[in-house]
CSV table of C-alpha atoms in Angstrom, one decimal:
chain,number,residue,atom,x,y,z
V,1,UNK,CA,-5.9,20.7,-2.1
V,2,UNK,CA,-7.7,17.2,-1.3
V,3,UNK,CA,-6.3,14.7,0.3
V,4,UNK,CA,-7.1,11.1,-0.6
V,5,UNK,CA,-7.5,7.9,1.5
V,6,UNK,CA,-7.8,6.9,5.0
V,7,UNK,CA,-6.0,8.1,7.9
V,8,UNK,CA,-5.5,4.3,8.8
V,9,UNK,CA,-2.8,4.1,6.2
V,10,UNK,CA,0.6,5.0,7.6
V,11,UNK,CA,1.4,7.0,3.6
V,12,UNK,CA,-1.6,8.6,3.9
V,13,UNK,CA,-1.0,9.9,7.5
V,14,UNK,CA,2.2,10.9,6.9
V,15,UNK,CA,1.2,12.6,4.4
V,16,UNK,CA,-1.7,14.4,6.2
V,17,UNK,CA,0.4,14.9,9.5
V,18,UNK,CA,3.1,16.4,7.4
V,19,UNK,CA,0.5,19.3,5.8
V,20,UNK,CA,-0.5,19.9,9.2
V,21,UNK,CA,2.7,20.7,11.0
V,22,UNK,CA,3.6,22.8,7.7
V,23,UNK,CA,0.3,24.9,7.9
V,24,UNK,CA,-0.9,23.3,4.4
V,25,UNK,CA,-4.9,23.4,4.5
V,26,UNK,CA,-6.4,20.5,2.9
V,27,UNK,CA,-9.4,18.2,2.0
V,28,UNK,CA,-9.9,15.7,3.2
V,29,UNK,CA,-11.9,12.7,1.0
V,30,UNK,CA,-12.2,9.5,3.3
V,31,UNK,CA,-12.2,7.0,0.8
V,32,UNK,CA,-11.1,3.3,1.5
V,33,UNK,CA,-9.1,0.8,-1.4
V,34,UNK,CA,-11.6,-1.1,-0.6
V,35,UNK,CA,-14.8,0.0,-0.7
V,36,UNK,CA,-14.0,3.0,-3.3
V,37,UNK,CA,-11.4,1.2,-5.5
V,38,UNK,CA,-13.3,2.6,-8.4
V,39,UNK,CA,-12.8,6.6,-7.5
V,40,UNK,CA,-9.3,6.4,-6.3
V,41,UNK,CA,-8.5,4.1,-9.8
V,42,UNK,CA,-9.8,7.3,-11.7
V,43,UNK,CA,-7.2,9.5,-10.0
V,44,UNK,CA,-4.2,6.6,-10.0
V,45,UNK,CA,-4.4,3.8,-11.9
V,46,UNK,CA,-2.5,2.1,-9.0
V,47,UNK,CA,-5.2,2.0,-7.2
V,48,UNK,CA,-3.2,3.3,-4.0
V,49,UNK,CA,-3.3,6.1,-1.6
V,50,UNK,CA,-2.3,8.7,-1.0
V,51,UNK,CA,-3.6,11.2,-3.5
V,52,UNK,CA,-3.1,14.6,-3.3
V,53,UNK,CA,-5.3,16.0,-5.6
V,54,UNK,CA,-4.2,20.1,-6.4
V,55,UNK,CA,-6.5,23.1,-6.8
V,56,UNK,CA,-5.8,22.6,-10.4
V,57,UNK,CA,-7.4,19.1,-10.0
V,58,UNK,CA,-3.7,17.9,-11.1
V,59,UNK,CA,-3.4,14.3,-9.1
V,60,UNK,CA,-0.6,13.5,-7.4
V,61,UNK,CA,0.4,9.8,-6.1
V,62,UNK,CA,2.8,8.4,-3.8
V,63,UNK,CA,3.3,9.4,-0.7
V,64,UNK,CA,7.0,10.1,-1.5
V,65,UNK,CA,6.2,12.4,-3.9
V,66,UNK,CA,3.6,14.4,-2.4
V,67,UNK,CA,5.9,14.9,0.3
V,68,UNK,CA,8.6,16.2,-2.0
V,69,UNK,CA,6.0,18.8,-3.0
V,70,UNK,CA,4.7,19.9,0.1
V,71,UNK,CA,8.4,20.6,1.0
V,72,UNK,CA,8.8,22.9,-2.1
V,73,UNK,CA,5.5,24.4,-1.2
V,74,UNK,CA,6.9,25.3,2.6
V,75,UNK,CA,10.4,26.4,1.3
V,76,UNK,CA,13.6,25.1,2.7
V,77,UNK,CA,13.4,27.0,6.2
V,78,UNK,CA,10.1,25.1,6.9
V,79,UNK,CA,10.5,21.7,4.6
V,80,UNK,CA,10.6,18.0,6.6
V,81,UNK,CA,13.3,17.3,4.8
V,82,UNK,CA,16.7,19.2,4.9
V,83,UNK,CA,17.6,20.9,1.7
V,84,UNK,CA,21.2,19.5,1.5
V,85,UNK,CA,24.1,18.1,2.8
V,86,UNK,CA,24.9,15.3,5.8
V,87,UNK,CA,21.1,16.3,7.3
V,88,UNK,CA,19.3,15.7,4.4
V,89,UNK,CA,21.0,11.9,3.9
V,90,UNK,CA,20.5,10.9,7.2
V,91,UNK,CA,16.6,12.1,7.5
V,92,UNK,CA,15.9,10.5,4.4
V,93,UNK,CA,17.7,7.5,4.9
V,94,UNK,CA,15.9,7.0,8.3
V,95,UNK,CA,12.4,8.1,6.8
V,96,UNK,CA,13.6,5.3,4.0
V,97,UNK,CA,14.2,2.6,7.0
V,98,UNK,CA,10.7,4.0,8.9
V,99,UNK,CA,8.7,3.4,5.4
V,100,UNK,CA,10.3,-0.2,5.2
V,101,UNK,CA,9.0,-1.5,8.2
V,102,UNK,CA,5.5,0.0,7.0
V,103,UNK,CA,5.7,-1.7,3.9
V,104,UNK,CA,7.0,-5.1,5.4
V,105,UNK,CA,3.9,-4.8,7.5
V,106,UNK,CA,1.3,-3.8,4.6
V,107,UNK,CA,2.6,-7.1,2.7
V,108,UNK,CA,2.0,-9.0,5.5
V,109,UNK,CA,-2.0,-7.9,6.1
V,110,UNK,CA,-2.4,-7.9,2.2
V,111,UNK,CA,-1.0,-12.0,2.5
V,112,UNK,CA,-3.9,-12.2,5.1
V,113,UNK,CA,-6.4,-10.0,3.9
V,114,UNK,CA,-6.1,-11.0,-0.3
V,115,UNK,CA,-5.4,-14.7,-0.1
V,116,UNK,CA,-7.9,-17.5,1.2
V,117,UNK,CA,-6.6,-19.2,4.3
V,118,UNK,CA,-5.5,-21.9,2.3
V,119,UNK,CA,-3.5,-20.6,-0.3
V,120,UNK,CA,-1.9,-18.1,2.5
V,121,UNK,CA,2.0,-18.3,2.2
V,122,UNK,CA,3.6,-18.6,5.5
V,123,UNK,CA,7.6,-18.8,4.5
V,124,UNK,CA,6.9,-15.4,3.1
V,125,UNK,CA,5.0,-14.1,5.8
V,126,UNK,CA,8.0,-15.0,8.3
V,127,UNK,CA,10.6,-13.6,6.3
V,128,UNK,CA,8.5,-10.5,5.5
V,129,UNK,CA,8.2,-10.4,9.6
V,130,UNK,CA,12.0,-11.2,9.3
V,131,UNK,CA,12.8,-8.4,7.9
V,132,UNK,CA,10.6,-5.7,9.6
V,133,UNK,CA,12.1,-6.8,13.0
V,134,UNK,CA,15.1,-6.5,11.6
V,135,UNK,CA,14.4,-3.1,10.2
V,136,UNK,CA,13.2,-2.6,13.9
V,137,UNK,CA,16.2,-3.6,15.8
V,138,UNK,CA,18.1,-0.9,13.8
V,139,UNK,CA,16.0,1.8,14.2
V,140,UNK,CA,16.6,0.5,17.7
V,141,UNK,CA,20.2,1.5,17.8
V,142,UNK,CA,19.7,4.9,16.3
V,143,UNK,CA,17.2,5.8,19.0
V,144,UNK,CA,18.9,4.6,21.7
V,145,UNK,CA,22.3,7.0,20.7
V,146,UNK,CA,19.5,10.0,20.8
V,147,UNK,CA,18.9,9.3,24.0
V,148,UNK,CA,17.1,12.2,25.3
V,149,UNK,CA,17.1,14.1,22.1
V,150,UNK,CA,13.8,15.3,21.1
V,151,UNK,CA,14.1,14.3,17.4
V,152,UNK,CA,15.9,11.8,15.6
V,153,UNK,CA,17.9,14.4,13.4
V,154,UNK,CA,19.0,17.7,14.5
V,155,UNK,CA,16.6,20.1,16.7
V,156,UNK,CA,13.5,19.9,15.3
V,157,UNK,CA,11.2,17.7,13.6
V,158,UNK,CA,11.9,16.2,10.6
V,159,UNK,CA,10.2,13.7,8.3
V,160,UNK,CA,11.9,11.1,10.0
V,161,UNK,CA,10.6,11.4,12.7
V,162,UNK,CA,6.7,11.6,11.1
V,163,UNK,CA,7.1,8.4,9.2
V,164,UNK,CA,8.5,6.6,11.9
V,165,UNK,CA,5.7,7.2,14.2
V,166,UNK,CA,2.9,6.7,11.6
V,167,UNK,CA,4.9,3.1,10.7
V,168,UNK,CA,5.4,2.0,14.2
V,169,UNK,CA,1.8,2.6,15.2
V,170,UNK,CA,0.8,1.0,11.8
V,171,UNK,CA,2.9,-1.9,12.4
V,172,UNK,CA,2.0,-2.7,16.3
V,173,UNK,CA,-1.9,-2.3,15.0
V,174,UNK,CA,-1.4,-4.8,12.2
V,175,UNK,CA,1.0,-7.4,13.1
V,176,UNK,CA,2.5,-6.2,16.1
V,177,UNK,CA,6.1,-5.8,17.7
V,178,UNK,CA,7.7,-8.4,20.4
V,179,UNK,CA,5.4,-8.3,23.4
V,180,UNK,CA,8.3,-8.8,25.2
V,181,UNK,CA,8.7,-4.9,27.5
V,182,UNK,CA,12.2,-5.5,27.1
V,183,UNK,CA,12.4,-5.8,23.5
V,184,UNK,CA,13.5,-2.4,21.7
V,185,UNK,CA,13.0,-0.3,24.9
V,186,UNK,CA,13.9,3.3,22.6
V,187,UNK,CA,12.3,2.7,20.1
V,188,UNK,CA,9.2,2.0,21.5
V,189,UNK,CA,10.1,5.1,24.0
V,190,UNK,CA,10.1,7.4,20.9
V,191,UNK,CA,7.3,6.3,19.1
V,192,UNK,CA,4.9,7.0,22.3
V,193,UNK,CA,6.4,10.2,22.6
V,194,UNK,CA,6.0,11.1,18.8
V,195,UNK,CA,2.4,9.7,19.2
V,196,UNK,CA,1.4,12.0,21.7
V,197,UNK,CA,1.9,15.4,19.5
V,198,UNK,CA,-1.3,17.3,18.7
V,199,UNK,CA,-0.5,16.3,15.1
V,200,UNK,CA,-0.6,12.9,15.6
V,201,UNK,CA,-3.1,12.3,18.3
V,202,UNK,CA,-5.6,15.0,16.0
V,203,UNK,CA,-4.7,12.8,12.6
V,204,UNK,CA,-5.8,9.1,13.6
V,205,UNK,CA,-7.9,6.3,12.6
V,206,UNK,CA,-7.4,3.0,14.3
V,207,UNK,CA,-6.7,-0.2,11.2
V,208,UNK,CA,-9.4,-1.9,9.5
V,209,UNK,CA,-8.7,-3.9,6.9
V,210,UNK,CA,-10.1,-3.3,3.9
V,211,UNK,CA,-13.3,-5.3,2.4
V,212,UNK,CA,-12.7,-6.7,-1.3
V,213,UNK,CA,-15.1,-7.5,-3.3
């Protein structure tokens, strides 16, 4: 299988991280929105990554969907996400909350990045911002009634717990958290420990903002 896209994109990383901890081998093709628009629009018309291209050369596109797959791939003793039942709606609820704040953040770099400075928006950037934070603050509360616990669902690691440490660190690279140390004290606690799992620290590329044109 080939992967698509750049590890600085928190679906793309997910993605990746994901195939690693479930001993998927992959490809890996390191191609930008940017600069190779025109090879990723021939595998999605979308013009976004992830792609997960199969050995059948079948492409597949969205992150959530590719991860869908891999979990059928693994089985249900391995898969990210829990087969049924009370696990399975809280990990994908909080993998649903952990995307959000990726996706609030995204919008806000592609105000900055695809608009001229003077045709930028900034009502919609603040309640974009609005509503990551907010995102934030619950995410907050869930962490700080783990406590201790290693994961955010049950005892092991769940997709949960991969998007939300691909999102925070894309969203504190792009358009940052409260500098404030006091401001959400767990959640920032989890994300450094997440970060520092071989998975993570192995599958990294610090944000650049893509070059249109």
């Amino acid at each position: 299988m080939k992967l698509v896209g750049m590890f600085d994109s928190p679906y793309v990383r997910r993605v990746a991280i994901s195939m690693r901890l479930l001993d998927l081998p992959f490809e890996h093709a390191n191609w930008s929105i940017g600069r190779d628009q025109a090879r990723i629009a021939e595998l999605n018309p979308l013009g976004q990554v992830p792609v997960l291209v199969l050995d059948d050369g079948e492409p597949l596109v969205e992150s959530a969907v590719i991860l869908d797959y891999l979990d059928q791939l693994a089985g249900p003793e391995r898969a990210l996400v829990p087969a049924s039942g009370e696990m399975r709606r809280r990990v994908l609820g909080l993998t649903a909350l952990a995307a959000g704040v990726a996706d609030k953040a995204r919008l806000q770099i592609s105000e900055r990045v695809f608009r001229p400075p003077g045709m930028q928006h900034e009502p919609l950037r603040m309640r974009l911002r609005a509503q990551m934070l907010a995102t934030c603050h619950r995410l907050e509360t869930v962490c700080a009634e783990r406590g201790d616990a290693e994961w955010l669902v049950g005892d092991r690691i769940t997709q949960a717990d991969v998007t939300l440490g691909c999102a925070l660190t894309y969203a504190t690279e792009t358009v940052g958290l409260p500098a404030e140390e006091a401001a959400l004290p767990a959640l920032r606690a989890r994300h450094a420990r997440i970060s520092q799992l071989p998975a993570f620290r192995e599958i990294y590329l610090p944000f650049d903002a893509p070059v249109i044109g």
